[in-house]
PDB file of N, CA and C in Angstrom:
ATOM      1  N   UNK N  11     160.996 135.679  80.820  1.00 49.00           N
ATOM      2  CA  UNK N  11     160.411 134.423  80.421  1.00 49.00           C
ATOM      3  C   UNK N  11     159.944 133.662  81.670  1.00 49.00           C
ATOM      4  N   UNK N  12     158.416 133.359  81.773  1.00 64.00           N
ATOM      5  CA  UNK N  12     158.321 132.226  82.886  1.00 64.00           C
ATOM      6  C   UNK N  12     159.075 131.368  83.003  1.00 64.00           C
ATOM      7  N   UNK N  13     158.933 130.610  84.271  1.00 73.00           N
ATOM      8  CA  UNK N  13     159.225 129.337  85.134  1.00 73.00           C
ATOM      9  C   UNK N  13     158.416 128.423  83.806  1.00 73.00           C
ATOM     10  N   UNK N  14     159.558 127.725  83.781  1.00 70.00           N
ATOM     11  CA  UNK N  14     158.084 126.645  82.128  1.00 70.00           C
ATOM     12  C   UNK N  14     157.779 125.734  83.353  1.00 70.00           C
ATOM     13  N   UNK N  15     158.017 125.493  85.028  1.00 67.00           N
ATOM     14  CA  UNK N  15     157.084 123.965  85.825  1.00 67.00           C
ATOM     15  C   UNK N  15     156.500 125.082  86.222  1.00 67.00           C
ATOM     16  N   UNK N  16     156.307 126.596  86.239  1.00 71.00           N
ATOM     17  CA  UNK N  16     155.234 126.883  86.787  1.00 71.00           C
ATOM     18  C   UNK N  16     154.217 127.257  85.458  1.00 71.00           C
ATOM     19  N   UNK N  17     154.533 127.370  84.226  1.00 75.00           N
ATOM     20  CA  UNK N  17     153.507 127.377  83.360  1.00 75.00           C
ATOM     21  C   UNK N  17     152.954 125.829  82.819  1.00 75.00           C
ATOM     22  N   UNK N  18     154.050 124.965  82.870  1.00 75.00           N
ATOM     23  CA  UNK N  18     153.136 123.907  82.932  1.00 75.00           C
ATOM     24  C   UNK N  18     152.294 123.147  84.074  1.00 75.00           C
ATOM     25  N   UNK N  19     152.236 123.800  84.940  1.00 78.00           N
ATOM     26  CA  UNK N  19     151.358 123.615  86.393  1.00 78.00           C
ATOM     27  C   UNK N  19     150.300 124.686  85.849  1.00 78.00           C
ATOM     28  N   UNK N  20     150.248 125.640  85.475  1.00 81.00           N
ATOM     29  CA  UNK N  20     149.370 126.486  84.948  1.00 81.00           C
ATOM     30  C   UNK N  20     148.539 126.121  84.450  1.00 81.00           C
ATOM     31  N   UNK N  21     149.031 125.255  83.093  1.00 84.00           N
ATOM     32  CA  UNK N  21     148.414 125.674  82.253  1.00 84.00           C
ATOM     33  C   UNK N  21     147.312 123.719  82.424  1.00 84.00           C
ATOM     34  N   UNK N  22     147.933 122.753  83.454  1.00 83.00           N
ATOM     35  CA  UNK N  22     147.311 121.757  83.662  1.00 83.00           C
ATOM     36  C   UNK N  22     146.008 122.010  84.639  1.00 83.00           C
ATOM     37  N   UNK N  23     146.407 123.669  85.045  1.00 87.00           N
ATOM     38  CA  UNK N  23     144.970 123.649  86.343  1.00 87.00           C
ATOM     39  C   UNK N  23     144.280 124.393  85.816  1.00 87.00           C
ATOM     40  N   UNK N  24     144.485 124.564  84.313  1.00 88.00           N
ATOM     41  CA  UNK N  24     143.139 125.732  83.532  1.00 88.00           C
ATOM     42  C   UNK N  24     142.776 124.526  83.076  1.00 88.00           C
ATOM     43  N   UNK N  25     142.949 123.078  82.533  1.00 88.00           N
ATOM     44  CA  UNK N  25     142.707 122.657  81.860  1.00 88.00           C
ATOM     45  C   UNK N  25     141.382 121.434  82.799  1.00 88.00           C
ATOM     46  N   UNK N  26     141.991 121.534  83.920  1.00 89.00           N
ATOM     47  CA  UNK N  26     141.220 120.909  84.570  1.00 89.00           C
ATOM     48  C   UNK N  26     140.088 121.851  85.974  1.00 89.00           C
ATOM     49  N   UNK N  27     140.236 123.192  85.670  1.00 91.00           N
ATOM     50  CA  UNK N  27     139.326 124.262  85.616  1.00 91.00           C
ATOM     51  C   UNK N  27     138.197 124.102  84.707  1.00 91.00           C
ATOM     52  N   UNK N  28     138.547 123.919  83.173  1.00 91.00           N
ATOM     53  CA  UNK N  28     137.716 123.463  82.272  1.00 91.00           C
ATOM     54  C   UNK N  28     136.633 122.676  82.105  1.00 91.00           C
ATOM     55  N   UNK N  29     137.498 121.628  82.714  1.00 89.00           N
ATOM     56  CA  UNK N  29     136.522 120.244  82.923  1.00 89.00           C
ATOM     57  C   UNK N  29     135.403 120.295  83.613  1.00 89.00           C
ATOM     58  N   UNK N  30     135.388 120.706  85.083  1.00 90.00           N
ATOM     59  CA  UNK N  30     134.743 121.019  85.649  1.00 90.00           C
ATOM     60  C   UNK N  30     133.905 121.689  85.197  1.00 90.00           C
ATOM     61  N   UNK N  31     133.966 123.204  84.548  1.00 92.00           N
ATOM     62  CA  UNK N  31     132.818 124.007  84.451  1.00 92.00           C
ATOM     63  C   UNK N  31     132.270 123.380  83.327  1.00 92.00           C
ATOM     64  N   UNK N  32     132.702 122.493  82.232  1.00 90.00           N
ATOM     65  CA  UNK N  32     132.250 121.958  81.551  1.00 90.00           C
ATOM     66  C   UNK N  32     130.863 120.814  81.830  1.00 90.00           C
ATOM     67  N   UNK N  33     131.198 120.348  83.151  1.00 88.00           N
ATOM     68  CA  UNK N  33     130.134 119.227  83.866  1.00 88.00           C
ATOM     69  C   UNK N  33     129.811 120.383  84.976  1.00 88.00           C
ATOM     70  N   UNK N  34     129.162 121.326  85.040  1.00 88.00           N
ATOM     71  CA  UNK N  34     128.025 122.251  85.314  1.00 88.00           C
ATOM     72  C   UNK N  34     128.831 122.189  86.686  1.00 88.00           C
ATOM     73  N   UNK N  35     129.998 122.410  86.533  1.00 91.00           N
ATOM     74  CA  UNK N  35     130.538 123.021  88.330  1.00 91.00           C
ATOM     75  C   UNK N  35     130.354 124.684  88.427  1.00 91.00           C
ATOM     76  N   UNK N  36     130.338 125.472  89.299  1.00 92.00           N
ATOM     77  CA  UNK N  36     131.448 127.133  89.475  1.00 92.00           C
ATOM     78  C   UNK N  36     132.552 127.132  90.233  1.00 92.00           C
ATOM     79  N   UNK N  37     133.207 126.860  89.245  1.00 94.00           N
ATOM     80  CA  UNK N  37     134.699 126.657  89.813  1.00 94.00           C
ATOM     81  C   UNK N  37     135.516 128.241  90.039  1.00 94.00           C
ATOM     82  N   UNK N  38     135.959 127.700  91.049  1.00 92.00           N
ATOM     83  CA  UNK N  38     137.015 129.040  91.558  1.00 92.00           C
ATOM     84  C   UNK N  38     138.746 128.469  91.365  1.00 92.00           C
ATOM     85  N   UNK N  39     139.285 129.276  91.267  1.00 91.00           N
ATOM     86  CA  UNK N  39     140.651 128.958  91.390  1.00 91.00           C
ATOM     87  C   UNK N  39     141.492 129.957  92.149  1.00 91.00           C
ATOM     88  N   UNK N  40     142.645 129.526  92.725  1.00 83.00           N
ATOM     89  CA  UNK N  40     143.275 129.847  93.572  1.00 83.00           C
ATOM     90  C   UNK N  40     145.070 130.116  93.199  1.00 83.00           C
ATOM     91  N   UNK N  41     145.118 129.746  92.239  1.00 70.00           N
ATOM     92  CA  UNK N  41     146.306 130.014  91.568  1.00 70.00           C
ATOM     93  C   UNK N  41     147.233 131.279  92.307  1.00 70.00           C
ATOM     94  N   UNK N  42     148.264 130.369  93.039  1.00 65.00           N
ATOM     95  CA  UNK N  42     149.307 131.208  93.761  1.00 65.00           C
ATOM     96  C   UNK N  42     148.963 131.837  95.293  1.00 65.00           C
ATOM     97  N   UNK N  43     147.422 130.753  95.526  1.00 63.00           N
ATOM     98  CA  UNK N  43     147.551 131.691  97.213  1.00 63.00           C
ATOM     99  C   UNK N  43     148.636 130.607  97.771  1.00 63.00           C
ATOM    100  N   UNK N  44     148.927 129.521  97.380  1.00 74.00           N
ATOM    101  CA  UNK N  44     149.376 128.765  98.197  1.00 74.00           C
ATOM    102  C   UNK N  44     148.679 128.144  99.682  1.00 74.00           C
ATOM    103  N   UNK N  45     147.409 128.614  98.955  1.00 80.00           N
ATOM    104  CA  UNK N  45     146.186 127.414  99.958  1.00 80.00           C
ATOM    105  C   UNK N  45     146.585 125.955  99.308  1.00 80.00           C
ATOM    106  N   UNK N  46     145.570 125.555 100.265  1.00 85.00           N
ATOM    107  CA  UNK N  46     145.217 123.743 100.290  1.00 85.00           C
ATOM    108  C   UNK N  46     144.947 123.508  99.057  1.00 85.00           C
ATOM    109  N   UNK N  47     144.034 124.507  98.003  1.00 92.00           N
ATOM    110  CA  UNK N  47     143.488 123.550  97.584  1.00 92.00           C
ATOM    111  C   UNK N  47     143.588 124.494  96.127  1.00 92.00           C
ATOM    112  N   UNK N  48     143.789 124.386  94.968  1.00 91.00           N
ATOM    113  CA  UNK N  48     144.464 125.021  93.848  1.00 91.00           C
ATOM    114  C   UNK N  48     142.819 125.570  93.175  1.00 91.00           C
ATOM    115  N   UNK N  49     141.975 124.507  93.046  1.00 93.00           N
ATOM    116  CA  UNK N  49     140.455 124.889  92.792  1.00 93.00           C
ATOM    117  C   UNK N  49     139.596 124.359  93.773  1.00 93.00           C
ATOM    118  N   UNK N  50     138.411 124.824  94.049  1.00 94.00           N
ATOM    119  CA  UNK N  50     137.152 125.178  94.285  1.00 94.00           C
ATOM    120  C   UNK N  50     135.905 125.152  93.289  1.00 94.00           C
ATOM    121  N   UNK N  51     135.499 123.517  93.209  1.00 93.00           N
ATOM    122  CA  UNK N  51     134.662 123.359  92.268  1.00 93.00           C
ATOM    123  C   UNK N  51     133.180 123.275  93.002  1.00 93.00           C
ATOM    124  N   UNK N  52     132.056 124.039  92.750  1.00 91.00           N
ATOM    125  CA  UNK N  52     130.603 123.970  93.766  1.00 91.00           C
ATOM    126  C   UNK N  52     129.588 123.502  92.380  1.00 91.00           C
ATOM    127  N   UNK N  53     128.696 122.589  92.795  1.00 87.00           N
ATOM    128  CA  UNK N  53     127.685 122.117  91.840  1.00 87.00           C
ATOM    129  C   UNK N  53     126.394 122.099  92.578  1.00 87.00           C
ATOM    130  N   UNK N  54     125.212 122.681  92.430  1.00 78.00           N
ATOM    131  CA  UNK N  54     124.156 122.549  93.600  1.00 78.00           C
ATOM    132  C   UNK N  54     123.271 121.914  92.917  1.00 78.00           C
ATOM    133  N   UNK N  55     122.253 122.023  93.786  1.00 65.00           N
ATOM    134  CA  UNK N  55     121.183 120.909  93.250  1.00 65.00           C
ATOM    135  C   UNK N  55     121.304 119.283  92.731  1.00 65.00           C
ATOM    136  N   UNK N  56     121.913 119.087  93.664  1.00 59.00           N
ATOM    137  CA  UNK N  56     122.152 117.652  93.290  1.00 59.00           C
ATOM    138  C   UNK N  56     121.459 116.623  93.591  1.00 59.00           C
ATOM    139  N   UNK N  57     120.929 115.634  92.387  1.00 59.00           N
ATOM    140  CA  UNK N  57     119.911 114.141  93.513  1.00 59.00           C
ATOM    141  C   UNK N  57     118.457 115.080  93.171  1.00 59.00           C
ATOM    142  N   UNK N  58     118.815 116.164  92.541  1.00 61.00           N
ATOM    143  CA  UNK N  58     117.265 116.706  92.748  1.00 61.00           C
ATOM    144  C   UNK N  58     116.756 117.389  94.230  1.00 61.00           C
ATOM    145  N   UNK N  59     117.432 117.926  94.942  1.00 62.00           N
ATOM    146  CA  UNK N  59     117.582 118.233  95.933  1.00 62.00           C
ATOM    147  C   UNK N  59     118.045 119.847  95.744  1.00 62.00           C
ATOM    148  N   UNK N  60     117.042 120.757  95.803  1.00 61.00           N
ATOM    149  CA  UNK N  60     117.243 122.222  95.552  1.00 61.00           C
ATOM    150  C   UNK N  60     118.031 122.657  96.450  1.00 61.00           C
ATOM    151  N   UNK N  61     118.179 122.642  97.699  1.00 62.00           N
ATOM    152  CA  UNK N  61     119.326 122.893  98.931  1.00 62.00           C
ATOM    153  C   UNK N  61     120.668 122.284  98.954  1.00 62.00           C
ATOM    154  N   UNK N  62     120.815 121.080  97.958  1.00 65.00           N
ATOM    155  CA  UNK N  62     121.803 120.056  98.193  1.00 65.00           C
ATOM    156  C   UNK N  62     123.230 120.738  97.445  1.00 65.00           C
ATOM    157  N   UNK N  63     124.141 120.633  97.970  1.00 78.00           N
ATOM    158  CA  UNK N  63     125.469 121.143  96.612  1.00 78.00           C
ATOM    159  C   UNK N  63     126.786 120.436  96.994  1.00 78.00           C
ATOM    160  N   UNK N  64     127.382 120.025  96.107  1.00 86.00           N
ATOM    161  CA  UNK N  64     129.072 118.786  96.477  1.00 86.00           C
ATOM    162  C   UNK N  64     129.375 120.145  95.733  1.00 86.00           C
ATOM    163  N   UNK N  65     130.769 120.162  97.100  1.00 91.00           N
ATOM    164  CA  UNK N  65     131.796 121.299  97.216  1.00 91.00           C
ATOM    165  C   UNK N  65     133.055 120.233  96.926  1.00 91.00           C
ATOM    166  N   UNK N  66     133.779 120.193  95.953  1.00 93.00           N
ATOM    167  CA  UNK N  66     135.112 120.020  95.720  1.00 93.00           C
ATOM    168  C   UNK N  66     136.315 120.842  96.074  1.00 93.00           C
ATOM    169  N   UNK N  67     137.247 120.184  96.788  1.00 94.00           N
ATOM    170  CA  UNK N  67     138.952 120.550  97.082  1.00 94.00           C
ATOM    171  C   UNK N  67     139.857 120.140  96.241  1.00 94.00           C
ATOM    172  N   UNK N  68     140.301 120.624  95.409  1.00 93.00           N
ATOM    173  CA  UNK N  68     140.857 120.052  94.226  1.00 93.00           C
ATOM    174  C   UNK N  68     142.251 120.257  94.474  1.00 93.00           C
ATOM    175  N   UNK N  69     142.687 119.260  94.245  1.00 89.00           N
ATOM    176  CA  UNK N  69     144.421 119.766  94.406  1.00 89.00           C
ATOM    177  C   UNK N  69     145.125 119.187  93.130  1.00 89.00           C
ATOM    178  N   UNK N  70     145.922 119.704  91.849  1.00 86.00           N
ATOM    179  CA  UNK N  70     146.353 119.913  90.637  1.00 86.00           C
ATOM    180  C   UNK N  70     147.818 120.098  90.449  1.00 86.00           C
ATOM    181  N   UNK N  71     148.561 118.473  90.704  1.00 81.00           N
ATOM    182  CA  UNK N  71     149.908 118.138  90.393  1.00 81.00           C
ATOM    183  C   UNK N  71     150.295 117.863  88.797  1.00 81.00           C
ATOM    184  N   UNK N  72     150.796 118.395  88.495  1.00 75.00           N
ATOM    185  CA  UNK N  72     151.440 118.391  86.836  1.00 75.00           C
ATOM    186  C   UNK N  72     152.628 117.243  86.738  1.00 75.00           C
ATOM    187  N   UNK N  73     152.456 116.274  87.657  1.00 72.00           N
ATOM    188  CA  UNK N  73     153.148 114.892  87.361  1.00 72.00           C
ATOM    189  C   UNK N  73     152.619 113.616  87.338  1.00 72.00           C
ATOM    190  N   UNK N  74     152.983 112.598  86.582  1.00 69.00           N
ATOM    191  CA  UNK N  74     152.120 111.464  86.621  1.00 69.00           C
ATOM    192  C   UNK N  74     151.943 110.814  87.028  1.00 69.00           C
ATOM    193  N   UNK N  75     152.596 110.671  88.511  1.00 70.00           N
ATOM    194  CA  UNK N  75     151.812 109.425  89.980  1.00 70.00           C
ATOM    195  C   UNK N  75     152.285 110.740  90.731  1.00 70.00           C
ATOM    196  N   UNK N  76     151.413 110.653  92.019  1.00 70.00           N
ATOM    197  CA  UNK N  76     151.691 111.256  93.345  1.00 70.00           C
ATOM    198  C   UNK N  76     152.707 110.513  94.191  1.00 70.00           C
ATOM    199  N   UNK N  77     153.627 111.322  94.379  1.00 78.00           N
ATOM    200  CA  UNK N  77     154.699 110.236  95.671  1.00 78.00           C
ATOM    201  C   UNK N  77     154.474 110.691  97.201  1.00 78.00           C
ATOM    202  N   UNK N  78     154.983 110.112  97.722  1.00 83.00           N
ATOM    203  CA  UNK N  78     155.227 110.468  99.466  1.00 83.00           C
ATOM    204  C   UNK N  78     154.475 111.630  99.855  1.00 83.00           C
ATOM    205  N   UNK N  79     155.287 113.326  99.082  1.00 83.00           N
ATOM    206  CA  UNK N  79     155.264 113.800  99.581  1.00 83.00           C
ATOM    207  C   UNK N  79     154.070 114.764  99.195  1.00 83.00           C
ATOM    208  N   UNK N  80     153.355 114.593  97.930  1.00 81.00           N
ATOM    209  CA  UNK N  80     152.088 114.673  97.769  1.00 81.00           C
ATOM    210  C   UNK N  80     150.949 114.325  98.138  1.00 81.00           C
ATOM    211  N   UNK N  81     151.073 113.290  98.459  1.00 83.00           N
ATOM    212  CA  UNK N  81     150.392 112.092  99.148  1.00 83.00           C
ATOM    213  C   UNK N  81     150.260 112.891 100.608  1.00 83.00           C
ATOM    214  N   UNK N  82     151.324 113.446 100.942  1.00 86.00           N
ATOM    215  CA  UNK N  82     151.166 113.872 102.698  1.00 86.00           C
ATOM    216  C   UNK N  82     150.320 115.157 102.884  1.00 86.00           C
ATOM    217  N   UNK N  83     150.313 116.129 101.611  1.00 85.00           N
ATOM    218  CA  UNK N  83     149.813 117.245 101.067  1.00 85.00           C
ATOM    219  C   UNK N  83     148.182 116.640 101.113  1.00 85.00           C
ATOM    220  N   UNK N  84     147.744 115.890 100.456  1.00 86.00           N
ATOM    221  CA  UNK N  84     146.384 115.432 100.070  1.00 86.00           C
ATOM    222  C   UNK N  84     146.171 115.432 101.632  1.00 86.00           C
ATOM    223  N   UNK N  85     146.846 114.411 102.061  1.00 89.00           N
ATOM    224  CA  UNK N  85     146.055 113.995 103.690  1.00 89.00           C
ATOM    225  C   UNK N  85     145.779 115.010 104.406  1.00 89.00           C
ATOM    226  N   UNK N  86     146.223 115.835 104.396  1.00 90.00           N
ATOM    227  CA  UNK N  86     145.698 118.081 104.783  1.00 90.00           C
ATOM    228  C   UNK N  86     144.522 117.932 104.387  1.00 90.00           C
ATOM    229  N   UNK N  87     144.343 118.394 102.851  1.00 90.00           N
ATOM    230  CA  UNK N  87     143.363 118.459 102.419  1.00 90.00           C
ATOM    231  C   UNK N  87     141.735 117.736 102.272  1.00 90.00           C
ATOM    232  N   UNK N  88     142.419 116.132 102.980  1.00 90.00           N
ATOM    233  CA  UNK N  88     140.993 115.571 103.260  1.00 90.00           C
ATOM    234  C   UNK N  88     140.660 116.089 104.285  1.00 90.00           C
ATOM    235  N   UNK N  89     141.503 115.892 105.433  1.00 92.00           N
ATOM    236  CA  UNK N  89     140.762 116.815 106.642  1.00 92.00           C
ATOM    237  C   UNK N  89     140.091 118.040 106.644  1.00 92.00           C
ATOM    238  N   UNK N  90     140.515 118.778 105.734  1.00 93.00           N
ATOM    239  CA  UNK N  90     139.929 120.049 105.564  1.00 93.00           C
ATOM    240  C   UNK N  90     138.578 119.871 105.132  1.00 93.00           C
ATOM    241  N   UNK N  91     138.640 118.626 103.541  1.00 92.00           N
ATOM    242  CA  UNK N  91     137.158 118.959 103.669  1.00 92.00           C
ATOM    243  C   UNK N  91     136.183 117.864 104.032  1.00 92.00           C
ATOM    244  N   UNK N  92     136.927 116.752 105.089  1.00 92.00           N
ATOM    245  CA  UNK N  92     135.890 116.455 106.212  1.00 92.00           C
ATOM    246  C   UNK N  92     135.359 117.342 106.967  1.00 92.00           C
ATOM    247  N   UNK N  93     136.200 118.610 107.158  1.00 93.00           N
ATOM    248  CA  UNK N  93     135.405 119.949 108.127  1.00 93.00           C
ATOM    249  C   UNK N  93     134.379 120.594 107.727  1.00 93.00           C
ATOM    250  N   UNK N  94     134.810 120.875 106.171  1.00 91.00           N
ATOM    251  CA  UNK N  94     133.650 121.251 105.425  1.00 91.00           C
ATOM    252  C   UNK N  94     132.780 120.716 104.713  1.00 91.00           C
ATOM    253  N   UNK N  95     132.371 119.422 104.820  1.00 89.00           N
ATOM    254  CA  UNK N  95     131.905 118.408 104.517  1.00 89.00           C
ATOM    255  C   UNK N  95     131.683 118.431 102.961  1.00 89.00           C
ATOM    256  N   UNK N  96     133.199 118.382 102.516  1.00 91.00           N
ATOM    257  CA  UNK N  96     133.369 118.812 100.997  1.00 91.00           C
ATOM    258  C   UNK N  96     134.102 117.589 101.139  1.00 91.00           C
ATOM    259  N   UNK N  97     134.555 117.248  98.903  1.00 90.00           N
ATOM    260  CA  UNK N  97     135.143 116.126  98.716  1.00 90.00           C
ATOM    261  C   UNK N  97     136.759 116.558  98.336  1.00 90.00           C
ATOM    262  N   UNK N  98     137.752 115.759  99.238  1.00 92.00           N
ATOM    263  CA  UNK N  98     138.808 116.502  98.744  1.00 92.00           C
ATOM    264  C   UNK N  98     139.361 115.358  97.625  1.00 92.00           C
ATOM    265  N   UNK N  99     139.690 116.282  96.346  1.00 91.00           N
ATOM    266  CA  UNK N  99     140.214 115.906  94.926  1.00 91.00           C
ATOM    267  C   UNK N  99     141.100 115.685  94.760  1.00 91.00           C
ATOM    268  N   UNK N 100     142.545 114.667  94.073  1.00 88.00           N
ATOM    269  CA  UNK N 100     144.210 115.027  93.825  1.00 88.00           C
ATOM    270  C   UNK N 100     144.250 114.556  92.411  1.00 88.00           C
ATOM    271  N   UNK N 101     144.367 115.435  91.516  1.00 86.00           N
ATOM    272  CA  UNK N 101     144.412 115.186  89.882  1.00 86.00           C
ATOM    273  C   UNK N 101     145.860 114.956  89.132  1.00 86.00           C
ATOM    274  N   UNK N 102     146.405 114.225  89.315  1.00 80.00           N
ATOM    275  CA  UNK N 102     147.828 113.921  88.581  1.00 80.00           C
ATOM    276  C   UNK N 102     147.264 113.799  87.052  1.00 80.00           C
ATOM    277  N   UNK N 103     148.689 114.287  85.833  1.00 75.00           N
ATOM    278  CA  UNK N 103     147.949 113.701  84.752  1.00 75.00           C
ATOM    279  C   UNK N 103     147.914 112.322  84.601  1.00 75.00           C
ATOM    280  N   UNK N 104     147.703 111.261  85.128  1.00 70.00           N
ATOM    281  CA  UNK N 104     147.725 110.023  84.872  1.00 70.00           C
ATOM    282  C   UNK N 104     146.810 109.200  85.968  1.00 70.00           C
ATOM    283  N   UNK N 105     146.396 109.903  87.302  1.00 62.00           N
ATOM    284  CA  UNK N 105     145.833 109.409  88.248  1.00 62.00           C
ATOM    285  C   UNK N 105     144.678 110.501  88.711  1.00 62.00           C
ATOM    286  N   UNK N 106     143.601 109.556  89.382  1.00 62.00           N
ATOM    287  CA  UNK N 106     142.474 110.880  90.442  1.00 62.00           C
ATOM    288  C   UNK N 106     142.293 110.081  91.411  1.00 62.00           C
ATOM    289  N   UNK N 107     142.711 110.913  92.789  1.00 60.00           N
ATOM    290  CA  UNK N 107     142.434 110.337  94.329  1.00 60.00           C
ATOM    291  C   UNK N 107     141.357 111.043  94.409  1.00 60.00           C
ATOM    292  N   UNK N 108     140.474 110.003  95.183  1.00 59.00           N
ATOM    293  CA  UNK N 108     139.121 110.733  95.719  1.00 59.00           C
ATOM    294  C   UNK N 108     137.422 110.069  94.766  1.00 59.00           C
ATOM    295  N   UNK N 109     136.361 110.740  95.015  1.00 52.00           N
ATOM    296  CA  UNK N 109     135.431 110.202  94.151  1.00 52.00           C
ATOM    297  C   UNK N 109     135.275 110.561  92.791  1.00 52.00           C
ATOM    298  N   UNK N 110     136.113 111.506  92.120  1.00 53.00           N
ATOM    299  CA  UNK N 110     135.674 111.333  90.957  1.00 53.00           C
ATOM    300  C   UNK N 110     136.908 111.515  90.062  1.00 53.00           C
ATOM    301  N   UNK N 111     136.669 110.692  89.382  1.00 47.00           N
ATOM    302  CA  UNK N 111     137.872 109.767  88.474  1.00 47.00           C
ATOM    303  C   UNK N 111     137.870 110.100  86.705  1.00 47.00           C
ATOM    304  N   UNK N 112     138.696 111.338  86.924  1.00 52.00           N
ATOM    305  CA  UNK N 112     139.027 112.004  85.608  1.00 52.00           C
ATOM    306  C   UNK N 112     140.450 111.846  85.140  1.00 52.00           C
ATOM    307  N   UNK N 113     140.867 111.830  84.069  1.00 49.00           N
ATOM    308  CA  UNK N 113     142.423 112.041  83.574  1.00 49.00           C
ATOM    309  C   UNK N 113     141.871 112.880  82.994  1.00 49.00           C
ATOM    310  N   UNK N 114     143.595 114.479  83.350  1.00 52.00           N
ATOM    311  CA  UNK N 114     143.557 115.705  82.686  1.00 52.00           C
ATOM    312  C   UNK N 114     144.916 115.236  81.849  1.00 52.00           C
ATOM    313  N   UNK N 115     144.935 114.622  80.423  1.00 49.00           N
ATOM    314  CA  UNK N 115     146.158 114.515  79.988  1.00 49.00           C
ATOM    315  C   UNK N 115     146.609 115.759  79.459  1.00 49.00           C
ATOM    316  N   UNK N 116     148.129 115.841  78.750  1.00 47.00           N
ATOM    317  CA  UNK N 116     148.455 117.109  78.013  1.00 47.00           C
ATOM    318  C   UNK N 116     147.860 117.052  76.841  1.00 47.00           C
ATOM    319  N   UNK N 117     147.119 118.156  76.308  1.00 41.00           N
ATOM    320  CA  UNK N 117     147.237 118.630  74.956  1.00 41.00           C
ATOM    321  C   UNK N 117     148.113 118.584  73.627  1.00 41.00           C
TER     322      UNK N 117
END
């Protein structure tokens, strides 16, 4: 029988996998490298701009505020994608750090 906090971490980063490809992302996921960043959402052409594309760092906590030590996790991940001049994401079900401001509640 699974870990039920690792199937409900699962099953909150398919759901917000979803979302994304739903608003015309290609989302990648990363489930279990224990990278930075859990998804990899790419959208091109943006602004009307055929060359242009916002690269998302998504990072996908299955609790409902971020504390301390999540919070210290994110601050990685912006740097990372200040390098890659990507937007880094933190999706709690109840909160979104960063520019775009979604709630993934439970089902």
């Amino acid at each position: 029988m699974p870990n039920p906090h690792y199937r409900k971490g699962y099953e909150f980063e398919r759901r917000t996998k979803q979302h994304y490809e739903k608003a015309g992302f290609y989302v990648i996921s990363s489930r279990g490298s224990h990278g930075p960043a859990d998804i990899v959402a790419i959208k091109s052409a943006i602004c009307g701009h055929p060359h242009a594309s916002e690269v998302l760092l998504i990072q996908c906590k299955s609790v409902k505020k971020a504390g301390k030590a999540i919070m210290a996790e994110f601050k990685e991940l912006e740097k990372l994608a200040f390098k890659l001049n990507a937007v880094a994401v933190l999706i709690t079900k109840t909160q979104t750090i960063g520019t775009h401001k979604i709630t993934i509640g439970e089902n």
